[in-house]
Amino acid sequence: MSFKDQEVNLIIQGKDLFSAEAKKSEQALQELGRESEKLNEQLDDLKRQQEAIKAIDSLTESINKGERAYVDNAQALDKLKQEQKQANTEAKNLEKSQQDAAASTSKLETEYSQTAAQLASYDSQLASARAEVERLTTTQNKGAQASQAQAKALSAAKTDLQQLESAQKNTAASATKLANELEQERSELTRLGSEVEKAGRNKAEYALKVKTASNELTNLGRSLGSNKAQLDKQQAV
């Protein structure tokens, strides 16, 4: 074989070797591509798992906070209901006291009116009795000698006058006492009226607070239930 033929053979063998290596390299590159895709898929799965874990942790933390908040709100609502019950009882007792005070005031007003009328009657009777004593005294003084009947009539008139003056004095004292009691009763009735009005506002405020707290607790319970359902769904994935 000539040198030229040998040279040609070497070139051909070299090409064959290069083609084989290139083919191997191509296969290796394809294998690397497949491995890379597989690794990328695994990486994506890992990322999804990490995101799911973060989501579960976040939901778990939210649920724990929600449960604590629910317990706290439930206890606060119970306390509000107790305070509302006390406020209602207080308002009811004040209303009863107001009714009793109104009845007592009305009774005192009637007694005072009757006493004032009686006092006015005594004043009129006293005026008549004094006039009668004065008339009898004048008549007796005009006579040279008073008759026994005139003396007896004057004595009786003076006795009646004394009794009327005593009764009038007692009635006036009773009227003064009743007036003072009536003033106190009216003052107490006014005070109770203010207290009843205040208790009514307090009662209404507690009713609103209880309603608001109940709605908040209901919404919190719904949110907690939704988070738990979402957590179950996440854990099932």
Coordinates of N, CA and C in Angstrom, one line a residue:
M1 N 0.9 -1.2 0.0 CA 0.0 0.0 0.0 C 0.9 1.2 0.0
S2 N 0.5 2.1 -0.8 CA 1.3 3.3 -1.0 C 1.1 4.2 0.2
F3 N 2.0 5.2 0.3 CA 1.9 6.1 1.4 C 0.6 6.9 1.4
K4 N 0.2 7.2 0.2 CA -1.0 8.0 0.0 C -2.2 7.3 0.4
D5 N -2.2 5.9 0.1 CA -3.3 5.1 0.5 C -3.4 5.0 2.1
Q6 N -2.2 4.9 2.7 CA -2.2 4.9 4.1 C -2.7 6.2 4.7
E7 N -2.4 7.3 4.1 CA -2.9 8.6 4.6 C -4.4 8.7 4.5
V8 N -4.9 8.2 3.4 CA -6.4 8.2 3.2 C -7.0 7.3 4.3
N9 N -6.5 6.1 4.5 CA -7.0 5.2 5.5 C -7.0 5.9 6.9
L10 N -6.0 6.6 7.2 CA -5.9 7.2 8.5 C -6.9 8.3 8.7
I11 N -7.2 9.0 7.6 CA -8.2 10.1 7.6 C -9.5 9.5 7.8
I12 N -9.8 8.4 7.1 CA -11.1 7.7 7.3 C -11.3 7.2 8.7
Q13 N -10.2 6.6 9.2 CA -10.3 6.0 10.6 C -10.5 7.2 11.6
G14 N -9.9 8.3 11.3 CA -10.0 9.4 12.2 C -11.4 10.0 12.2
K15 N -12.1 10.0 11.0 CA -13.4 10.5 10.9 C -14.4 9.5 11.7
D16 N -14.1 8.2 11.5 CA -14.9 7.2 12.2 C -14.8 7.4 13.7
L17 N -13.6 7.6 14.2 CA -13.4 7.8 15.6 C -14.1 9.0 16.1
F18 N -14.0 10.1 15.4 CA -14.7 11.4 15.7 C -16.2 11.2 15.8
S19 N -16.7 10.5 14.8 CA -18.2 10.3 14.7 C -18.6 9.5 15.9
A20 N -17.9 8.5 16.3 CA -18.3 7.7 17.5 C -18.2 8.5 18.8
E21 N -17.2 9.3 18.9 CA -17.1 10.2 20.1 C -18.2 11.2 20.1
A22 N -18.5 11.7 18.9 CA -19.6 12.7 18.8 C -20.9 12.1 19.2
K23 N -21.1 10.9 18.7 CA -22.3 10.2 19.1 C -22.5 10.0 20.5
K24 N -21.3 9.6 21.1 CA -21.3 9.4 22.6 C -21.6 10.7 23.3
S25 N -21.0 11.7 22.8 CA -21.2 13.0 23.5 C -22.7 13.5 23.3
E26 N -23.3 13.2 22.2 CA -24.7 13.6 22.0 C -25.6 12.8 22.9
Q27 N -25.3 11.5 23.0 CA -26.1 10.7 23.9 C -25.9 11.1 25.4
A28 N -24.7 11.5 25.7 CA -24.5 11.9 27.1 C -25.2 13.3 27.3
L29 N -25.2 14.1 26.3 CA -25.9 15.4 26.4 C -27.4 15.2 26.6
Q30 N -28.0 14.2 25.8 CA -29.4 13.9 25.9 C -29.7 13.3 27.3
E31 N -28.8 12.5 27.8 CA -29.0 11.9 29.1 C -29.0 13.0 30.2
L32 N -28.0 13.9 30.0 CA -28.0 15.1 30.9 C -29.2 15.9 30.9
G33 N -29.7 16.1 29.7 CA -31.0 16.9 29.5 C -32.1 16.2 30.2
R34 N -32.2 14.9 30.1 CA -33.3 14.2 30.8 C -33.1 14.3 32.3
E35 N -31.9 14.1 32.7 CA -31.6 14.2 34.2 C -32.0 15.6 34.7
S36 N -31.6 16.6 33.8 CA -31.9 18.0 34.2 C -33.4 18.3 34.3
E37 N -34.1 17.8 33.4 CA -35.6 17.9 33.4 C -36.2 17.2 34.7
K38 N -35.6 16.0 34.9 CA -36.1 15.3 36.1 C -35.8 16.0 37.4
L39 N -34.6 16.6 37.4 CA -34.2 17.4 38.6 C -35.1 18.6 38.7
N40 N -35.4 19.2 37.6 CA -36.2 20.4 37.6 C -37.6 20.1 38.1
E41 N -38.1 18.9 37.7 CA -39.4 18.5 38.2 C -39.4 18.2 39.7
Q42 N -38.3 17.6 40.1 CA -38.2 17.3 41.5 C -38.1 18.6 42.3
L43 N -37.4 19.6 41.7 CA -37.2 20.9 42.4 C -38.6 21.6 42.5
D44 N -39.3 21.5 41.4 CA -40.7 22.1 41.4 C -41.5 21.4 42.5
D45 N -41.5 20.1 42.5 CA -42.2 19.4 43.5 C -41.8 19.8 44.9
L46 N -40.5 19.9 45.1 CA -40.0 20.4 46.4 C -40.5 21.8 46.8
K47 N -40.5 22.6 45.8 CA -41.0 24.0 46.0 C -42.5 24.0 46.4
R48 N -43.2 23.2 45.7 CA -44.7 23.1 46.0 C -44.9 22.5 47.4
Q49 N -44.1 21.5 47.7 CA -44.2 20.9 49.1 C -43.8 22.0 50.1
Q50 N -42.8 22.8 49.9 CA -42.4 23.8 50.8 C -43.5 24.9 51.0
E51 N -44.1 25.2 49.8 CA -45.2 26.2 49.8 C -46.4 25.6 50.6
A52 N -46.6 24.3 50.4 CA -47.7 23.7 51.0 C -47.5 23.7 52.6
I53 N -46.2 23.4 52.9 CA -45.9 23.3 54.4 C -46.0 24.7 55.0
K54 N -45.6 25.8 54.2 CA -45.7 27.1 54.7 C -47.2 27.5 54.9
A55 N -48.0 27.1 53.9 CA -49.4 27.4 53.9 C -50.1 26.7 55.1
I56 N -49.7 25.4 55.4 CA -50.2 24.6 56.5 C -49.8 25.3 57.8
D57 N -48.5 25.7 57.9 CA -48.0 26.3 59.1 C -48.8 27.6 59.4
S58 N -49.0 28.4 58.3 CA -49.7 29.7 58.4 C -51.1 29.5 58.8
L59 N -51.8 28.5 58.2 CA -53.2 28.1 58.6 C -53.3 27.6 60.0
T60 N -52.3 26.8 60.4 CA -52.3 26.3 61.8 C -52.1 27.4 62.8
E61 N -51.2 28.4 62.5 CA -51.0 29.5 63.4 C -52.3 30.4 63.4
S62 N -52.9 30.6 62.3 CA -54.2 31.3 62.2 C -55.3 30.6 63.0
I63 N -55.3 29.3 62.9 CA -56.4 28.5 63.6 C -56.1 28.6 65.1
N64 N -54.8 28.5 65.5 CA -54.5 28.6 67.0 C -54.9 30.0 67.5
K65 N -54.5 31.0 66.8 CA -54.9 32.4 67.2 C -56.4 32.5 67.2
G66 N -57.1 32.0 66.2 CA -58.5 32.1 66.1 C -59.2 31.4 67.3
E67 N -58.7 30.2 67.6 CA -59.3 29.5 68.8 C -59.1 30.2 70.1
R68 N -57.9 30.8 70.3 CA -57.7 31.6 71.5 C -58.6 32.8 71.5
A69 N -58.7 33.5 70.3 CA -59.6 34.6 70.2 C -61.0 34.2 70.5
Y70 N -61.4 33.1 70.0 CA -62.8 32.6 70.1 C -63.1 32.4 71.6
V71 N -62.2 31.7 72.3 CA -62.3 31.5 73.7 C -62.4 32.8 74.5
D72 N -61.5 33.7 74.2 CA -61.5 35.0 74.9 C -62.8 35.8 74.6
N73 N -63.3 35.8 73.4 CA -64.5 36.5 73.0 C -65.7 35.8 73.6
A74 N -65.7 34.5 73.7 CA -66.8 33.8 74.3 C -66.9 34.1 75.8
Q75 N -65.7 34.2 76.5 CA -65.7 34.5 77.9 C -66.1 36.0 78.1
A76 N -65.7 36.9 77.2 CA -66.1 38.3 77.3 C -67.6 38.4 77.1
L77 N -68.1 37.6 76.1 CA -69.6 37.6 75.9 C -70.4 37.2 77.1
D78 N -69.9 36.1 77.8 CA -70.5 35.6 79.0 C -70.5 36.7 80.1
K79 N -69.4 37.4 80.2 CA -69.3 38.4 81.2 C -70.3 39.6 80.9
L80 N -70.4 39.9 79.6 CA -71.3 40.9 79.1 C -72.7 40.5 79.4
K81 N -73.0 39.3 79.2 CA -74.4 38.8 79.5 C -74.7 38.9 81.0
Q82 N -73.7 38.6 81.8 CA -73.9 38.7 83.3 C -74.2 40.1 83.7
E83 N -73.3 41.0 83.1 CA -73.5 42.4 83.4 C -74.8 43.0 82.9
Q84 N -75.2 42.5 81.7 CA -76.5 42.9 81.2 C -77.7 42.4 82.1
K85 N -77.5 41.2 82.6 CA -78.5 40.6 83.5 C -78.6 41.5 84.8
Q86 N -77.5 41.9 85.3 CA -77.4 42.8 86.5 C -78.0 44.1 86.2
A87 N -77.7 44.6 85.0 CA -78.3 45.9 84.6 C -79.8 45.9 84.5
N88 N -80.3 44.8 83.9 CA -81.7 44.6 83.8 C -82.4 44.5 85.1
T89 N -81.8 43.7 86.0 CA -82.3 43.6 87.4 C -82.3 45.0 88.1
E90 N -81.2 45.7 88.0 CA -81.1 47.0 88.6 C -82.2 48.0 88.0
A91 N -82.4 47.9 86.7 CA -83.4 48.8 86.1 C -84.8 48.4 86.6
K92 N -85.0 47.1 86.7 CA -86.3 46.6 87.2 C -86.6 47.0 88.6
N93 N -85.6 46.9 89.5 CA -85.7 47.3 90.9 C -85.9 48.8 91.0
L94 N -85.2 49.6 90.2 CA -85.4 51.1 90.2 C -86.8 51.5 89.7
E95 N -87.3 50.8 88.7 CA -88.7 51.0 88.2 C -89.7 50.7 89.3
K96 N -89.4 49.6 90.1 CA -90.3 49.3 91.2 C -90.3 50.4 92.3
S97 N -89.0 50.8 92.6 CA -88.9 51.8 93.6 C -89.5 53.1 93.2
Q98 N -89.4 53.4 91.9 CA -90.1 54.6 91.3 C -91.6 54.6 91.5
Q99 N -92.1 53.4 91.1 CA -93.6 53.2 91.3 C -94.0 53.3 92.7
D100 N -93.3 52.7 93.6 CA -93.6 52.8 95.1 C -93.5 54.3 95.5
A101 N -92.5 55.0 95.1 CA -92.3 56.4 95.5 C -93.4 57.2 94.9
A102 N -93.8 56.9 93.7 CA -94.9 57.7 93.1 C -96.2 57.5 93.8
A103 N -96.5 56.2 94.2 CA -97.7 55.9 95.0 C -97.6 56.6 96.4
S104 N -96.4 56.6 97.0 CA -96.3 57.2 98.3 C -96.5 58.7 98.2
T105 N -95.9 59.3 97.1 CA -96.1 60.7 96.9 C -97.5 61.1 96.7
S106 N -98.2 60.3 95.9 CA -99.6 60.6 95.7 C -100.4 60.5 96.9
K107 N -100.1 59.5 97.8 CA -100.8 59.4 99.1 C -100.6 60.6 100.0
L108 N -99.3 61.0 100.0 CA -99.0 62.2 100.8 C -99.6 63.4 100.3
E109 N -99.7 63.6 99.0 CA -100.4 64.7 98.4 C -101.9 64.7 98.8
T110 N -102.5 63.5 98.8 CA -103.9 63.5 99.2 C -104.0 63.8 100.7
E111 N -103.1 63.3 101.5 CA -103.2 63.6 103.0 C -103.0 65.1 103.2
Y112 N -102.0 65.7 102.5 CA -101.7 67.1 102.6 C -102.9 67.9 102.2
S113 N -103.5 67.6 101.1 CA -104.7 68.3 100.6 C -105.8 68.3 101.6
Q114 N -106.0 67.1 102.2 CA -107.1 66.9 103.2 C -106.8 67.7 104.5
T115 N -105.5 67.7 104.9 CA -105.1 68.4 106.1 C -105.2 69.9 105.8
A116 N -104.8 70.4 104.6 CA -104.9 71.8 104.3 C -106.3 72.2 104.3
A117 N -107.2 71.4 103.8 CA -108.6 71.7 103.8 C -109.2 71.8 105.2
Q118 N -108.7 70.8 106.0 CA -109.2 70.8 107.4 C -108.6 72.0 108.2
L119 N -107.4 72.4 107.9 CA -106.8 73.6 108.5 C -107.6 74.9 108.1
A120 N -108.0 74.9 106.8 CA -108.8 76.1 106.4 C -110.1 76.1 107.1
S121 N -110.7 74.9 107.3 CA -112.0 74.8 108.0 C -111.8 75.3 109.4
Y122 N -110.7 74.9 110.1 CA -110.5 75.3 111.5 C -110.3 76.8 111.5
D123 N -109.6 77.4 110.5 CA -109.5 78.8 110.5 C -110.8 79.5 110.4
S124 N -111.7 79.0 109.6 CA -113.1 79.6 109.5 C -113.8 79.4 110.8
Q125 N -113.7 78.2 111.4 CA -114.4 77.9 112.7 C -113.9 78.8 113.8
L126 N -112.5 79.0 113.8 CA -111.9 79.9 114.8 C -112.4 81.3 114.7
A127 N -112.5 81.8 113.5 CA -113.0 83.1 113.3 C -114.4 83.3 113.9
S128 N -115.2 82.3 113.6 CA -116.6 82.3 114.1 C -116.6 82.2 115.6
A129 N -115.8 81.3 116.2 CA -115.7 81.1 117.6 C -115.2 82.4 118.3
R130 N -114.2 83.0 117.8 CA -113.7 84.3 118.4 C -114.8 85.4 118.4
A131 N -115.5 85.4 117.2 CA -116.5 86.4 117.1 C -117.6 86.2 118.1
E132 N -117.9 84.9 118.4 CA -119.0 84.5 119.3 C -118.5 84.9 120.8
V133 N -117.3 84.6 121.1 CA -116.8 84.9 122.4 C -116.8 86.4 122.6
E134 N -116.4 87.1 121.6 CA -116.3 88.6 121.7 C -117.8 89.1 121.9
R135 N -118.7 88.5 121.1 CA -120.1 89.0 121.2 C -120.7 88.7 122.6
L136 N -120.4 87.5 123.1 CA -120.9 87.2 124.5 C -120.2 88.0 125.5
T137 N -119.0 88.3 125.4 CA -118.3 89.1 126.4 C -118.8 90.5 126.4
T138 N -119.1 91.0 125.2 CA -119.6 92.4 125.1 C -121.0 92.5 125.7
T139 N -121.8 91.4 125.4 CA -123.2 91.4 126.0 C -123.2 91.3 127.5
Q140 N -122.3 90.5 128.0 CA -122.2 90.3 129.5 C -121.7 91.6 130.1
N141 N -120.8 92.3 129.5 CA -120.2 93.5 130.1 C -121.3 94.7 130.1
K142 N -122.2 94.6 129.2 CA -123.2 95.7 129.1 C -124.2 95.5 130.2
G143 N -124.4 94.3 130.6 CA -125.5 94.1 131.7 C -124.9 94.4 133.0
A144 N -125.7 95.0 133.9 CA -125.3 95.3 135.2 C -125.0 94.0 136.0
Q145 N -125.7 93.0 135.7 CA -125.5 91.7 136.3 C -125.6 90.6 135.3
A146 N -124.6 89.8 135.1 CA -124.7 88.8 134.1 C -125.6 87.6 134.5
S147 N -126.4 87.2 133.6 CA -127.2 86.1 133.9 C -126.4 84.8 134.0
Q148 N -126.9 83.8 134.6 CA -126.2 82.5 134.7 C -126.1 81.9 133.3
A149 N -127.1 82.0 132.5 CA -127.1 81.4 131.2 C -126.1 82.1 130.3
Q150 N -125.9 83.4 130.4 CA -124.9 84.1 129.7 C -123.5 83.7 130.1
A151 N -123.3 83.6 131.4 CA -122.0 83.2 131.9 C -121.7 81.8 131.4
K152 N -122.7 80.9 131.4 CA -122.5 79.5 131.0 C -122.2 79.5 129.5
A153 N -122.9 80.3 128.7 CA -122.7 80.3 127.2 C -121.3 80.8 126.9
L154 N -120.9 81.9 127.7 CA -119.5 82.4 127.4 C -118.4 81.4 127.8
S155 N -118.6 80.7 128.9 CA -117.7 79.7 129.3 C -117.5 78.6 128.2
A156 N -118.7 78.2 127.7 CA -118.7 77.1 126.7 C -118.1 77.6 125.4
A157 N -118.3 78.9 125.1 CA -117.7 79.5 123.9 C -116.2 79.5 124.0
K158 N -115.7 79.9 125.2 CA -114.3 80.0 125.4 C -113.7 78.6 125.3
T159 N -114.4 77.6 125.9 CA -113.9 76.2 125.8 C -113.8 75.8 124.4
D160 N -114.8 76.0 123.6 CA -114.8 75.6 122.2 C -113.7 76.3 121.5
L161 N -113.5 77.6 121.8 CA -112.4 78.4 121.1 C -111.0 77.7 121.4
Q162 N -110.8 77.4 122.7 CA -109.6 76.7 123.1 C -109.3 75.4 122.4
Q163 N -110.4 74.6 122.3 CA -110.3 73.3 121.6 C -110.0 73.5 120.2
L164 N -110.7 74.5 119.6 CA -110.5 74.8 118.1 C -109.0 75.3 117.9
E165 N -108.6 76.1 118.8 CA -107.2 76.6 118.7 C -106.2 75.5 118.8
S166 N -106.4 74.6 119.7 CA -105.6 73.4 119.9 C -105.6 72.5 118.7
A167 N -106.8 72.3 118.2 CA -107.0 71.4 117.0 C -106.3 72.1 115.8
Q168 N -106.5 73.4 115.7 CA -105.9 74.1 114.6 C -104.4 74.1 114.6
K169 N -103.8 74.2 115.9 CA -102.4 74.2 116.0 C -101.8 72.8 115.7
N170 N -102.5 71.7 116.1 CA -102.1 70.4 115.8 C -102.2 70.1 114.3
T171 N -103.3 70.6 113.7 CA -103.5 70.4 112.3 C -102.4 71.2 111.5
A172 N -102.1 72.4 111.9 CA -101.0 73.2 111.3 C -99.7 72.5 111.3
A173 N -99.4 71.9 112.5 CA -98.2 71.1 112.7 C -98.1 69.9 111.8
S174 N -99.3 69.2 111.7 CA -99.4 68.1 110.8 C -99.2 68.5 109.3
A175 N -99.8 69.6 109.0 CA -99.7 70.1 107.6 C -98.2 70.5 107.3
T176 N -97.5 71.1 108.2 CA -96.1 71.4 108.0 C -95.3 70.1 107.9
K177 N -95.5 69.2 108.7 CA -94.8 67.9 108.7 C -95.1 67.2 107.3
L178 N -96.3 67.2 106.9 CA -96.7 66.6 105.6 C -96.0 67.3 104.5
A179 N -96.0 68.6 104.6 CA -95.4 69.4 103.5 C -93.9 69.1 103.3
N180 N -93.2 68.9 104.5 CA -91.8 68.5 104.5 C -91.6 67.1 103.9
E181 N -92.4 66.2 104.3 CA -92.4 64.8 103.8 C -92.7 64.8 102.3
L182 N -93.6 65.6 101.9 CA -94.0 65.6 100.5 C -92.9 66.2 99.7
E183 N -92.2 67.2 100.2 CA -91.1 67.7 99.5 C -89.9 66.7 99.3
Q184 N -89.7 65.9 100.4 CA -88.7 64.9 100.4 C -89.1 63.8 99.4
E185 N -90.4 63.4 99.4 CA -90.8 62.4 98.5 C -90.7 62.8 97.1
R186 N -91.1 64.1 96.8 CA -91.0 64.6 95.4 C -89.5 64.6 95.0
S187 N -88.6 65.0 95.9 CA -87.2 65.0 95.6 C -86.7 63.6 95.3
E188 N -87.1 62.7 96.1 CA -86.7 61.3 95.9 C -87.3 60.7 94.6
L189 N -88.5 61.1 94.3 CA -89.1 60.7 93.0 C -88.4 61.2 91.8
T190 N -88.0 62.5 91.9 CA -87.2 63.1 90.9 C -85.8 62.3 90.7
R191 N -85.2 62.0 91.8 CA -83.9 61.3 91.8 C -84.1 59.9 91.2
L192 N -85.1 59.3 91.6 CA -85.4 57.9 91.0 C -85.7 58.0 89.5
G193 N -86.4 59.1 89.1 CA -86.7 59.2 87.7 C -85.4 59.3 86.9
S194 N -84.4 60.1 87.4 CA -83.1 60.2 86.7 C -82.4 58.9 86.7
E195 N -82.5 58.1 87.9 CA -81.8 56.8 87.9 C -82.4 55.8 87.0
V196 N -83.8 55.9 86.9 CA -84.5 54.9 86.0 C -84.1 55.3 84.5
E197 N -84.0 56.5 84.2 CA -83.6 56.9 82.9 C -82.2 56.5 82.6
K198 N -81.3 56.7 83.5 CA -79.9 56.3 83.3 C -79.8 54.7 83.2
A199 N -80.6 54.0 84.0 CA -80.6 52.6 84.0 C -81.1 52.1 82.7
G200 N -82.1 52.8 82.1 CA -82.7 52.4 80.8 C -81.7 52.5 79.7
R201 N -80.9 53.7 79.8 CA -79.8 53.8 78.8 C -78.8 52.8 78.9
N202 N -78.4 52.5 80.2 CA -77.4 51.4 80.4 C -77.9 50.1 79.9
K203 N -79.1 49.8 80.1 CA -79.7 48.5 79.7 C -79.7 48.4 78.2
A204 N -80.0 49.5 77.5 CA -80.0 49.5 76.0 C -78.5 49.4 75.5
E205 N -77.6 50.0 76.2 CA -76.2 49.9 75.8 C -75.7 48.5 75.9
Y206 N -76.1 47.8 77.0 CA -75.6 46.4 77.2 C -76.3 45.5 76.1
A207 N -77.5 45.8 75.8 CA -78.2 45.0 74.8 C -77.4 45.1 73.4
L208 N -77.0 46.3 73.1 CA -76.2 46.6 71.9 C -74.9 45.9 71.9
K209 N -74.2 46.0 73.1 CA -72.9 45.4 73.3 C -73.0 43.9 73.1
V210 N -74.0 43.3 73.7 CA -74.2 41.8 73.6 C -74.5 41.4 72.2
K211 N -75.3 42.1 71.5 CA -75.6 41.8 70.1 C -74.4 41.9 69.2
T212 N -73.6 43.0 69.4 CA -72.4 43.2 68.6 C -71.4 42.0 68.9
A213 N -71.2 41.7 70.2 CA -70.2 40.7 70.6 C -70.7 39.3 70.1
S214 N -72.0 39.1 70.1 CA -72.5 37.8 69.6 C -72.3 37.7 68.1
N215 N -72.5 38.8 67.3 CA -72.2 38.7 65.9 C -70.7 38.5 65.6
E216 N -69.9 39.2 66.4 CA -68.4 39.0 66.2 C -68.0 37.6 66.5
L217 N -68.6 37.0 67.5 CA -68.3 35.6 67.9 C -68.7 34.7 66.8
T218 N -69.9 34.9 66.2 CA -70.4 34.1 65.1 C -69.5 34.2 63.9
N219 N -69.1 35.4 63.6 CA -68.2 35.6 62.4 C -66.8 34.9 62.7
L220 N -66.3 35.0 63.9 CA -65.1 34.4 64.3 C -65.2 32.9 64.2
G221 N -66.3 32.3 64.6 CA -66.5 30.9 64.5 C -66.6 30.4 63.0
R222 N -67.2 31.2 62.2 CA -67.3 30.9 60.7 C -65.9 30.9 60.1
S223 N -65.1 32.0 60.4 CA -63.7 32.1 59.9 C -62.9 30.9 60.4
L224 N -63.0 30.6 61.7 CA -62.3 29.4 62.2 C -62.6 28.1 61.5
G225 N -63.9 27.9 61.3 CA -64.4 26.7 60.6 C -63.8 26.7 59.2
S226 N -63.8 27.8 58.5 CA -63.3 27.9 57.1 C -61.8 27.6 57.1
N227 N -61.1 28.1 58.1 CA -59.6 27.8 58.1 C -59.3 26.4 58.4
K228 N -60.1 25.8 59.3 CA -60.0 24.3 59.6 C -60.3 23.5 58.3
A229 N -61.3 23.8 57.6 CA -61.6 23.1 56.4 C -60.5 23.2 55.3
Q230 N -60.0 24.4 55.2 CA -58.9 24.7 54.3 C -57.6 23.9 54.7
L231 N -57.4 23.8 56.0 CA -56.2 23.0 56.5 C -56.4 21.6 56.2
D232 N -57.6 21.0 56.4 CA -57.9 19.6 56.1 C -57.6 19.4 54.6
K233 N -58.0 20.3 53.8 CA -57.8 20.2 52.4 C -56.3 20.2 52.0
Q234 N -55.6 21.1 52.7 CA -54.1 21.2 52.4 C -53.4 19.9 52.9
Q235 N -53.8 19.4 54.0 CA -53.2 18.2 54.5 C -53.5 16.9 53.7
A236 N -54.7 17.0 53.0 CA -55.1 15.8 52.3 C -54.3 15.8 50.9
V237 N -53.7 16.9 50.5 CA -53.0 16.9 49.2 C -51.7 16.1 49.4

